[in-house]
Coordinates of C-alpha atoms in Angstrom, one line a residue:
Chain A
M1 CA -142.3 -172.0 76.1
D2 CA -145.4 -174.1 76.1
L3 CA -147.1 -171.7 78.5
Q4 CA -146.2 -168.7 76.4
G5 CA -147.5 -170.3 73.3
Q6 CA -150.9 -171.0 75.0
D7 CA -151.1 -167.5 76.2
V8 CA -150.6 -166.1 72.7
R9 CA -153.3 -168.4 71.4
G10 CA -155.7 -167.4 74.1
V11 CA -155.2 -163.7 73.3
S12 CA -155.5 -164.2 69.5
E13 CA -158.8 -166.0 69.8
A14 CA -160.2 -162.8 71.3
V15 CA -159.0 -160.5 68.6
P16 CA -161.6 -161.1 65.9
V17 CA -164.5 -160.1 68.1
A18 CA -162.6 -157.1 69.5
T19 CA -161.6 -155.7 66.1
R20 CA -165.2 -154.9 65.3
A21 CA -165.2 -152.2 67.9
A22 CA -161.6 -151.0 68.5
P23 CA -158.7 -150.5 66.2
P24 CA -156.7 -153.8 66.1
A25 CA -153.4 -152.2 67.0
G26 CA -154.7 -151.1 70.4
V27 CA -156.2 -154.5 71.1
V28 CA -153.0 -156.3 70.2
H29 CA -151.0 -154.0 72.4
G30 CA -153.2 -154.5 75.4
G31 CA -153.1 -158.3 74.7
A32 CA -149.3 -158.4 74.8
E33 CA -149.3 -156.6 78.1
L34 CA -151.9 -158.9 79.5
A35 CA -149.9 -161.9 78.3
A36 CA -146.7 -160.6 79.9
S37 CA -148.5 -160.1 83.2
L38 CA -149.8 -163.7 83.1
V39 CA -146.4 -165.4 82.6
P40 CA -145.2 -166.6 86.0
R41 CA -142.1 -164.8 87.3
A42 CA -138.8 -166.4 86.6
P43 CA -137.5 -168.6 89.4
S44 CA -134.2 -167.7 91.1
P45 CA -130.9 -168.8 89.4
L46 CA -130.2 -171.3 92.2
R47 CA -133.5 -173.0 91.8
R48 CA -133.1 -173.1 88.0
A49 CA -129.7 -174.7 88.4
L50 CA -131.1 -177.3 90.8
A51 CA -133.9 -178.1 88.5
R52 CA -131.4 -178.6 85.7
V53 CA -129.2 -181.2 87.5
G54 CA -132.1 -182.6 89.7
H55 CA -133.0 -185.3 87.1
L56 CA -129.4 -186.5 87.1
W57 CA -129.9 -188.3 90.4
L58 CA -129.9 -191.8 88.8
L59 CA -126.6 -191.1 87.2
A60 CA -125.2 -190.1 90.6
V61 CA -126.6 -193.3 92.1
F62 CA -124.9 -195.3 89.3
L63 CA -121.5 -193.6 89.9
V64 CA -121.7 -194.2 93.7
L65 CA -122.7 -197.8 93.2
W66 CA -119.8 -198.3 90.7
Q67 CA -117.3 -196.8 93.2
V68 CA -118.6 -198.9 96.1
V69 CA -118.7 -202.2 94.2
S70 CA -115.2 -201.6 92.8
V71 CA -113.5 -200.5 96.0
Y72 CA -115.1 -203.0 98.4
G73 CA -115.1 -205.7 95.8
Q74 CA -111.3 -205.6 95.6
R75 CA -111.2 -206.9 99.2
I76 CA -113.1 -210.0 98.1
N77 CA -111.5 -210.4 94.7
P78 CA -108.2 -208.6 94.1
Q79 CA -108.5 -209.0 90.3
L80 CA -111.3 -206.4 90.3
D81 CA -108.5 -203.8 90.5
V82 CA -107.9 -204.6 86.8
M83 CA -111.3 -205.7 85.8
L84 CA -113.3 -202.8 87.1
P85 CA -111.3 -199.7 88.3
P86 CA -113.5 -197.3 90.3
P87 CA -114.6 -193.9 88.9
T88 CA -112.0 -192.1 91.0
A89 CA -109.3 -194.2 89.2
V90 CA -110.7 -193.0 85.8
V91 CA -110.5 -189.4 87.0
S92 CA -106.9 -189.8 88.1
A93 CA -106.1 -191.5 84.8
A94 CA -107.5 -188.5 83.0
A95 CA -105.4 -186.2 85.1
E96 CA -102.3 -188.2 84.4
L97 CA -102.8 -188.4 80.6
L98 CA -103.7 -184.7 80.5
Q99 CA -100.5 -183.9 82.3
R100 CA -98.5 -186.0 79.8
G101 CA -100.3 -184.1 77.1
V102 CA -101.5 -187.2 75.1
L103 CA -105.2 -187.1 76.1
L104 CA -106.1 -184.0 74.2
V105 CA -104.2 -185.2 71.1
H106 CA -106.3 -188.4 71.0
V107 CA -109.5 -186.4 71.5
R108 CA -108.5 -183.9 68.9
D109 CA -107.6 -186.5 66.3
S110 CA -110.8 -188.4 66.8
L111 CA -113.0 -185.3 66.6
Y112 CA -111.1 -184.1 63.5
R113 CA -111.7 -187.4 61.8
V114 CA -115.4 -187.5 62.7
L115 CA -116.1 -183.9 61.7
L116 CA -114.2 -184.3 58.4
A117 CA -116.1 -187.5 57.5
V118 CA -119.5 -186.2 58.5
G119 CA -118.9 -183.0 56.7
A120 CA -118.1 -184.9 53.6
A121 CA -121.1 -187.1 54.1
A122 CA -123.3 -183.9 54.4
L123 CA -121.7 -182.3 51.3
L124 CA -122.3 -185.3 49.1
G125 CA -125.3 -186.9 50.8
I126 CA -127.6 -183.9 51.2
P127 CA -127.6 -182.8 47.5
L128 CA -127.8 -186.5 46.4
G129 CA -130.7 -187.1 48.8
L130 CA -132.6 -183.9 47.8
G131 CA -132.1 -184.8 44.1
M132 CA -133.5 -188.3 44.7
G133 CA -136.5 -186.8 46.6
W134 CA -137.1 -184.2 44.0
S135 CA -136.9 -186.3 40.9
R136 CA -138.6 -189.8 40.7
R137 CA -136.5 -190.8 37.7
F138 CA -133.2 -189.8 39.4
R139 CA -134.3 -191.8 42.4
A140 CA -135.2 -194.8 40.3
A141 CA -131.7 -194.8 38.8
V142 CA -129.7 -194.2 42.0
D143 CA -131.7 -196.3 44.4
P144 CA -130.6 -199.8 43.3
L145 CA -126.9 -198.9 43.6
L146 CA -127.4 -197.3 47.0
E147 CA -129.5 -200.2 48.4
F148 CA -126.9 -202.6 47.2
I149 CA -124.0 -200.9 49.1
R150 CA -126.0 -199.8 52.2
P151 CA -126.3 -203.2 53.9
I152 CA -122.5 -203.7 53.8
P153 CA -121.3 -202.8 57.4
P154 CA -118.6 -200.1 57.4
L155 CA -116.5 -202.6 59.4
A156 CA -116.4 -204.9 56.4
W157 CA -114.7 -202.2 54.5
I158 CA -111.8 -201.9 56.8
P159 CA -109.5 -204.5 55.2
L160 CA -110.0 -203.2 51.7
S161 CA -109.8 -199.6 52.9
I162 CA -106.4 -200.3 54.5
L163 CA -105.2 -201.6 51.1
W164 CA -106.5 -198.5 49.4
F165 CA -105.5 -195.8 51.9
G166 CA -102.9 -197.4 54.1
I167 CA -103.0 -196.8 57.9
G168 CA -103.8 -193.2 58.8
D169 CA -106.5 -190.5 58.8
A170 CA -107.7 -191.1 55.2
Q171 CA -108.6 -194.7 55.9
I172 CA -110.5 -194.0 59.1
V173 CA -112.3 -190.9 57.6
Y174 CA -113.4 -193.2 54.8
I175 CA -114.9 -195.7 57.2
I176 CA -116.7 -193.0 59.2
F177 CA -117.9 -191.4 55.9
L178 CA -119.5 -194.7 54.8
A179 CA -121.3 -195.0 58.1
A180 CA -122.6 -191.4 58.1
F181 CA -123.4 -191.2 54.4
F182 CA -126.5 -193.4 54.2
P183 CA -128.6 -191.9 57.0
V184 CA -127.9 -188.5 55.6
V185 CA -128.9 -189.5 52.0
L186 CA -132.0 -191.4 53.0
N187 CA -133.4 -188.8 55.4
S188 CA -132.7 -185.9 53.0
M189 CA -134.5 -187.9 50.3
A190 CA -137.5 -188.6 52.5
G191 CA -137.7 -184.9 53.5
A192 CA -137.7 -183.7 49.9
R193 CA -140.1 -186.5 48.7
D194 CA -142.7 -186.1 51.4
V195 CA -143.4 -182.4 51.1
D196 CA -147.0 -181.5 51.7
T197 CA -148.9 -181.5 48.4
Y198 CA -150.9 -178.4 49.5
L199 CA -147.7 -176.4 50.1
V200 CA -146.5 -177.3 46.6
R201 CA -149.8 -176.3 45.1
A202 CA -150.0 -173.1 47.1
S203 CA -146.5 -172.2 45.8
Q204 CA -147.4 -173.0 42.2
S205 CA -150.7 -171.1 42.3
L206 CA -148.8 -168.1 43.6
G207 CA -146.5 -168.2 40.6
A208 CA -143.4 -170.0 41.7
S209 CA -141.1 -171.5 39.1
R210 CA -139.6 -175.0 39.5
R211 CA -136.5 -173.4 40.9
E212 CA -138.4 -171.2 43.3
L213 CA -140.5 -174.2 44.3
F214 CA -137.4 -176.0 45.3
T215 CA -135.7 -173.2 47.2
T216 CA -138.7 -171.7 49.0
V217 CA -140.7 -174.9 49.7
V218 CA -138.9 -178.2 49.2
L219 CA -135.6 -177.2 50.8
P220 CA -137.1 -175.7 54.0
A221 CA -139.7 -178.5 54.2
A222 CA -136.9 -181.1 54.0
L223 CA -134.7 -179.3 56.6
P224 CA -136.0 -181.1 59.7
S225 CA -135.3 -184.4 58.0
I226 CA -131.9 -183.3 56.9
F227 CA -131.0 -182.4 60.4
T228 CA -132.4 -185.8 61.6
G229 CA -130.1 -187.5 59.1
L230 CA -127.1 -185.5 60.2
R231 CA -127.7 -186.3 63.8
I232 CA -128.1 -190.0 63.1
G233 CA -125.1 -189.9 60.8
L234 CA -123.0 -188.2 63.4
G235 CA -124.0 -190.8 66.0
I236 CA -123.3 -193.8 63.7
G237 CA -120.1 -192.1 62.5
W238 CA -118.8 -191.7 66.0
M239 CA -119.4 -195.4 66.6
A240 CA -117.6 -196.3 63.4
L241 CA -114.7 -194.1 64.4
V242 CA -113.9 -196.1 67.5
A243 CA -114.2 -199.4 65.6
G244 CA -111.9 -198.0 62.8
E245 CA -109.4 -196.8 65.3
L246 CA -109.4 -200.1 67.2
V247 CA -108.2 -201.9 64.2
A248 CA -105.6 -199.6 62.6
A249 CA -104.7 -196.1 63.7
P250 CA -101.7 -194.2 64.9
S251 CA -103.8 -192.1 67.4
G252 CA -107.3 -191.4 68.6
L253 CA -109.6 -192.6 71.4
G254 CA -110.0 -196.0 69.8
Y255 CA -106.3 -196.4 69.5
M256 CA -105.9 -195.3 73.1
I257 CA -108.3 -198.0 74.3
N258 CA -106.7 -200.7 72.3
N259 CA -103.2 -199.7 73.3
A260 CA -104.2 -199.7 77.0
R261 CA -105.5 -203.2 76.6
T262 CA -102.0 -204.4 75.7
L263 CA -100.7 -202.6 78.8
F264 CA -103.4 -204.0 81.1
R265 CA -104.4 -200.3 82.0
S266 CA -108.1 -200.8 82.3
D267 CA -108.4 -197.3 83.9
Y268 CA -107.3 -195.9 80.5
I269 CA -109.8 -198.2 78.7
L270 CA -112.6 -196.9 80.9
L271 CA -111.5 -193.3 80.5
G272 CA -111.6 -193.8 76.7
M273 CA -115.1 -195.3 76.8
V274 CA -116.4 -192.5 79.1
L275 CA -114.9 -189.8 76.8
I276 CA -116.4 -191.4 73.8
G277 CA -119.8 -191.3 75.5
V278 CA -119.5 -187.8 76.7
L279 CA -118.2 -186.4 73.4
G280 CA -120.9 -188.2 71.5
L281 CA -123.5 -186.5 73.8
L282 CA -121.8 -183.2 73.3
L283 CA -121.8 -183.5 69.5
D284 CA -125.5 -184.3 69.5
Y285 CA -126.2 -181.4 71.8
L286 CA -124.3 -179.0 69.5
M287 CA -126.2 -180.4 66.5
R288 CA -129.5 -179.7 68.2
R289 CA -128.4 -176.2 68.9
L290 CA -127.5 -175.7 65.3
E291 CA -130.9 -177.1 64.3
R292 CA -132.7 -174.6 66.4
L293 CA -130.6 -171.8 65.1
A294 CA -131.3 -172.9 61.5
M295 CA -135.1 -173.4 62.0
P296 CA -136.5 -170.9 64.4
W297 CA -139.9 -171.7 63.0
Y298 CA -139.7 -175.4 63.8
R299 CA -139.7 -175.3 67.7
G300 CA -143.5 -174.9 68.1
L301 CA -144.2 -177.5 65.4
A302 CA -142.1 -180.3 66.9
R303 CA -144.5 -181.6 69.5
Chain B
M1 CA -177.6 -174.9 31.3
S2 CA -175.6 -171.9 30.0
T3 CA -177.3 -169.1 31.8
T4 CA -174.9 -166.3 30.7
D5 CA -173.5 -165.2 27.4
P6 CA -170.1 -166.9 27.1
G7 CA -168.7 -163.6 25.7
S8 CA -169.0 -161.8 29.0
A9 CA -168.1 -164.9 31.1
Q10 CA -164.9 -164.6 33.2
V11 CA -164.8 -168.4 33.8
D12 CA -166.1 -170.7 31.1
V13 CA -166.3 -174.4 31.9
R14 CA -167.2 -176.3 28.8
H15 CA -168.4 -180.0 28.8
V16 CA -165.7 -181.0 31.3
S17 CA -165.3 -184.7 32.3
K18 CA -162.6 -186.1 34.5
V19 CA -161.6 -189.7 34.9
H20 CA -159.4 -190.7 37.9
L21 CA -157.6 -194.0 38.1
S22 CA -158.1 -195.9 41.3
M23 CA -155.2 -197.6 43.1
K24 CA -156.0 -200.8 41.2
G25 CA -156.0 -198.9 37.9
E26 CA -159.7 -198.9 37.4
P27 CA -161.1 -195.8 35.8
L28 CA -163.4 -193.8 38.1
L29 CA -165.7 -191.1 36.7
A30 CA -165.2 -188.1 38.9
L31 CA -167.0 -185.5 36.8
V32 CA -169.4 -185.9 33.8
D33 CA -170.1 -183.1 31.4
V34 CA -169.8 -180.2 33.7
D35 CA -170.8 -177.0 32.0
F36 CA -171.3 -173.5 33.5
Q37 CA -170.1 -169.9 33.2
V38 CA -169.2 -167.5 35.9
R39 CA -169.4 -163.7 35.4
Q40 CA -166.8 -161.2 36.4
N41 CA -167.0 -160.3 40.1
E42 CA -169.7 -162.9 40.7
F43 CA -169.7 -164.9 44.0
F44 CA -170.3 -168.4 42.8
S45 CA -170.6 -171.3 45.2
I46 CA -170.4 -175.0 44.5
V47 CA -172.2 -177.3 47.0
G48 CA -172.8 -181.0 47.2
P49 CA -172.2 -184.1 49.3
S50 CA -168.7 -185.5 49.6
G51 CA -167.7 -187.5 46.6
C52 CA -169.6 -185.3 44.2
G53 CA -166.3 -184.0 42.6
K54 CA -166.4 -180.4 43.8
T55 CA -162.8 -180.4 44.9
T56 CA -161.8 -182.1 41.6
L57 CA -163.6 -179.3 39.8
L58 CA -161.7 -176.7 41.8
N59 CA -158.4 -178.5 41.2
L60 CA -159.2 -178.3 37.4
L61 CA -159.9 -174.6 37.7
A62 CA -156.7 -174.0 39.6
G63 CA -154.7 -176.0 37.0
F64 CA -153.5 -178.6 39.4
E65 CA -155.2 -181.3 37.3
Q66 CA -156.2 -181.5 33.6
P67 CA -159.6 -182.4 32.4
T68 CA -160.1 -185.7 30.5
R69 CA -162.6 -184.1 28.2
G70 CA -163.7 -180.6 27.6
E71 CA -162.0 -177.4 28.5
L72 CA -161.9 -174.7 31.1
R73 CA -161.1 -171.1 30.2
V74 CA -160.4 -167.9 32.2
A75 CA -160.8 -164.7 30.4
G76 CA -160.8 -166.6 27.1
D77 CA -157.5 -168.5 27.8
V78 CA -157.5 -172.3 28.3
I79 CA -156.3 -173.2 31.8
T80 CA -153.2 -175.5 31.6
T81 CA -151.1 -174.7 34.7
P82 CA -151.5 -173.1 38.1
G83 CA -151.0 -169.3 38.1
W84 CA -151.6 -166.2 40.1
D85 CA -154.6 -165.1 38.0
R86 CA -156.3 -167.9 40.0
A87 CA -155.3 -167.7 43.6
V88 CA -156.3 -170.6 45.8
V89 CA -157.4 -170.6 49.5
F90 CA -157.2 -174.2 51.0
Q91 CA -159.2 -175.7 53.8
E92 CA -156.1 -176.4 55.8
Y93 CA -154.6 -173.0 55.0
A94 CA -151.4 -174.4 53.4
L95 CA -149.3 -171.6 54.9
F96 CA -145.5 -171.9 54.7
P97 CA -144.5 -172.8 58.3
W98 CA -141.0 -171.3 57.8
Y99 CA -142.3 -167.9 56.8
T100 CA -143.8 -165.3 59.1
V101 CA -147.3 -163.9 58.5
E102 CA -145.7 -161.0 56.5
D103 CA -143.5 -163.2 54.4
N104 CA -146.3 -165.6 53.6
I105 CA -148.4 -162.7 52.3
R106 CA -145.3 -161.4 50.4
Y107 CA -144.7 -164.8 48.8
G108 CA -146.7 -164.3 45.6
L109 CA -145.5 -160.7 45.3
K110 CA -141.9 -161.8 45.2
R111 CA -142.7 -164.4 42.6
K112 CA -144.3 -161.6 40.6
R113 CA -141.1 -159.6 40.9
I114 CA -143.0 -156.6 42.3
A115 CA -140.7 -153.7 43.4
E116 CA -139.6 -153.8 47.1
G117 CA -141.5 -150.7 48.1
E118 CA -144.7 -151.7 46.4
Q119 CA -144.4 -155.1 48.1
R120 CA -144.2 -153.4 51.5
R121 CA -147.2 -151.3 50.7
L122 CA -149.3 -154.2 49.5
V123 CA -148.4 -156.4 52.5
D124 CA -149.3 -153.6 54.8
H125 CA -152.6 -153.1 53.0
Y126 CA -153.7 -156.7 53.1
V127 CA -152.5 -157.2 56.7
S128 CA -154.8 -154.4 57.7
L129 CA -157.6 -155.7 55.4
V130 CA -157.7 -159.0 57.2
G131 CA -157.2 -157.5 60.6
L132 CA -153.8 -158.9 61.5
R133 CA -151.9 -155.8 62.4
G134 CA -149.5 -156.5 65.2
F135 CA -149.1 -160.2 64.1
E136 CA -146.8 -159.6 61.0
S137 CA -143.8 -161.3 62.5
R138 CA -145.5 -164.3 64.0
Y139 CA -145.1 -167.7 62.5
P140 CA -148.3 -169.6 61.4
H141 CA -148.1 -172.1 64.3
E142 CA -148.4 -169.2 66.7
L143 CA -151.8 -168.3 65.3
S144 CA -155.3 -169.6 65.8
G145 CA -157.2 -171.4 63.0
G146 CA -159.2 -168.3 62.1
M147 CA -156.1 -166.1 62.0
R148 CA -154.3 -168.6 59.8
Q149 CA -157.1 -168.7 57.4
R150 CA -157.0 -164.9 57.2
V151 CA -153.3 -165.0 56.4
S152 CA -154.1 -167.4 53.7
I153 CA -156.8 -165.1 52.3
A154 CA -154.5 -162.1 52.4
R155 CA -151.8 -164.1 50.7
A156 CA -154.2 -165.0 47.9
L157 CA -155.6 -161.5 47.5
A158 CA -152.2 -159.8 47.5
V159 CA -151.3 -161.1 44.1
N160 CA -154.4 -159.4 42.7
P161 CA -155.9 -162.5 41.1
C162 CA -158.7 -162.3 38.6
I163 CA -160.4 -165.2 40.5
L164 CA -160.3 -166.4 44.0
L165 CA -160.7 -170.1 44.3
M166 CA -161.7 -171.2 47.8
D167 CA -161.9 -174.9 48.8
E168 CA -164.0 -175.3 51.9
P169 CA -162.0 -172.5 53.5
F170 CA -164.0 -172.3 56.7
A171 CA -164.8 -176.0 57.2
S172 CA -162.2 -176.6 60.0
L173 CA -163.1 -173.5 62.0
D174 CA -165.5 -173.4 65.0
V175 CA -169.0 -172.0 64.4
Q176 CA -168.4 -168.5 65.8
T177 CA -165.1 -168.0 63.9
R178 CA -166.7 -169.4 60.8
E179 CA -169.6 -166.9 60.8
Y180 CA -167.2 -164.1 61.6
M181 CA -164.9 -165.1 58.7
Q182 CA -167.9 -165.3 56.3
D183 CA -168.9 -161.7 57.3
E184 CA -165.3 -160.6 56.8
L185 CA -165.0 -162.3 53.4
L186 CA -168.2 -160.6 52.2
K187 CA -166.9 -157.2 53.5
I188 CA -163.6 -157.7 51.7
W189 CA -165.3 -158.9 48.5
Q190 CA -167.6 -155.9 48.5
R191 CA -164.7 -153.5 49.1
E192 CA -162.5 -155.1 46.5
P193 CA -164.8 -157.0 44.0
K194 CA -163.4 -160.2 42.6
T195 CA -164.7 -163.3 41.0
V196 CA -165.0 -165.9 43.8
I197 CA -165.5 -169.6 43.3
F198 CA -166.3 -171.0 46.6
V199 CA -166.6 -174.8 47.3
T200 CA -168.5 -175.8 50.4
H201 CA -170.6 -178.6 51.8
S202 CA -172.7 -176.1 53.8
I203 CA -175.9 -175.0 52.1
D204 CA -176.4 -172.2 54.7
E205 CA -172.9 -170.9 54.0
A206 CA -173.5 -170.9 50.2
I207 CA -176.9 -169.1 50.6
K208 CA -175.4 -166.5 52.9
L209 CA -172.5 -165.7 50.6
S210 CA -173.3 -166.4 46.9
D211 CA -174.9 -164.8 43.9
R212 CA -175.4 -168.2 42.4
I213 CA -175.0 -171.8 43.7
A214 CA -174.1 -174.8 41.6
I215 CA -175.6 -177.9 43.2
M216 CA -173.6 -181.1 42.5
A217 CA -174.6 -184.7 42.7
P218 CA -172.3 -187.7 43.2
R219 CA -171.6 -190.9 41.3
P220 CA -170.8 -189.7 38.8
G221 CA -170.0 -186.1 39.9
R222 CA -172.1 -183.7 37.9
V223 CA -173.8 -180.2 38.2
Q224 CA -177.4 -180.9 38.8
E225 CA -178.8 -177.4 39.0
I226 CA -177.7 -173.8 39.3
K227 CA -179.7 -171.6 41.7
T228 CA -179.7 -167.8 41.7
V229 CA -179.8 -166.2 45.1
D230 CA -181.0 -162.6 44.6
F231 CA -181.8 -161.6 48.2
P232 CA -180.0 -158.4 49.3
R233 CA -177.0 -158.8 51.6
P234 CA -176.5 -159.0 54.5
R235 CA -178.8 -162.0 54.5
D236 CA -180.6 -162.9 57.6
P237 CA -180.6 -166.7 58.1
T238 CA -184.1 -166.5 59.7
D239 CA -185.6 -164.5 56.8
P240 CA -188.5 -166.7 55.4
D241 CA -187.2 -166.5 51.8
V242 CA -183.8 -167.7 52.9
V243 CA -185.2 -170.5 55.1
H244 CA -187.4 -171.6 52.2
L245 CA -184.6 -171.7 49.7
A246 CA -182.3 -173.6 52.2
A247 CA -185.0 -176.1 53.0
D248 CA -185.6 -176.6 49.3
V249 CA -182.0 -177.3 48.5
K250 CA -181.5 -179.5 51.5
R251 CA -184.6 -181.6 50.7
W252 CA -183.3 -182.0 47.2
L253 CA -179.8 -183.0 48.4
R254 CA -181.2 -185.5 50.9
G255 CA -183.1 -187.2 48.1
Q256 CA -179.8 -187.4 46.2
V257 CA -178.0 -189.1 49.1
Q258 CA -180.8 -191.6 49.7
E259 CA -181.0 -192.4 46.1
V260 CA -177.5 -193.9 46.2

């Protein structure tokens, strides 16, 4: 991508001089061909796949080390069987729970709660944040209230939220929502507030109304910040989910971990932890894909 | 200092003063009693050292700021807000990164509610005029500085403004590109005459392009003198008359800076 970008720039620098003599269209056409011929040929699929997983070597070393410590350590200290089951035990635990059909239910319930809560945080938080960034008076009014609630950790809400919502999805969704809401609001606000003055002036001098200024300049300019807020919100929400499910839940990965603790099944505990990590990574990856899809113009700017 | 009959003036700046407030709240005199007129289709440059208020003056003309005293008129109407009768070209281009070249040029046309077909024709025309055919669907970050500035000029011209306000448009370009852009701007201006108010800190640039040059002095910002440049275009920078005028203005400006 970087290489292509540089090629394009190299060619375009040449155009002003060339346009004096030749019609620009011809020059540009030749330039594109030249650029294409300069791009190195794509490597074979095998090499590409290798390059992709090549940097995961440290993770592989970590897994092997874990396995070795766990298996050989048990000869010295038998308690290690419970304290630190090896990765292979985690894999077989996953197979066992999949077969019993409970694993996917836990994953599904946890994902459902997080997506519902983050969706609600986005639905309320993005407009609120944009409004605060757009209007100084609105921000001045809302800010004190927001800054008062924000430092209260979502975990501190758990007892009260159980009284309000009982034990179930609603209570956990509420906890995740609280965790995800603030990063979404604050980043949306910063995005709308810090729009380049020159872009605003350019828009106004080209005849944009207030409404058009908002939809064609402020909103797209805030979009990168909005996505940052959503990604942070999703990450924090995912952490809050586990905490919420640890305390009071009928299902979910947090519930699975806590339940396994009472059964001394540390392989289930580790499986739950690994799944939380992997799913968190996956959600962030999907969010980044969505970000690229929504802002094709942003890739070259984010250096 | 009124050199033209106000009746025929396109731009009429009347005894304008502007006070800015510093961070501490102290008043700073940015402009004092600025008074000049610009004729229709005139190429009018404003030069001066930094801090002389030339950008402030342009912001007042664009309607981004309001004068503390005096008034500015375009075609008889007092300037109160920004509008497409006065299109602005900024030093740092100010292109919308989320729009392609084509959509950037189209931006003002859409705001003007021009019919779709006419929009396409105008975009096409201005893309050709600034020599960007083949780059219509590129995003600004994929273009060089010179190309970005050409998009910005095309975007400003497309709305058919009465006046083109340019704030050091070529200052961040390299020397070759800058000279090329100056030639292009002159060509465009001769093909489609417009009133141009051109802010620059380069005396050579002002002499190469302008019909008249307002020379400003700093602290407080004011128009010191207005020089008429009546050599025929294209102007050769080595022409003795041009050299003489440039040296004259530069000597005078150097005296200004040392005075402070």
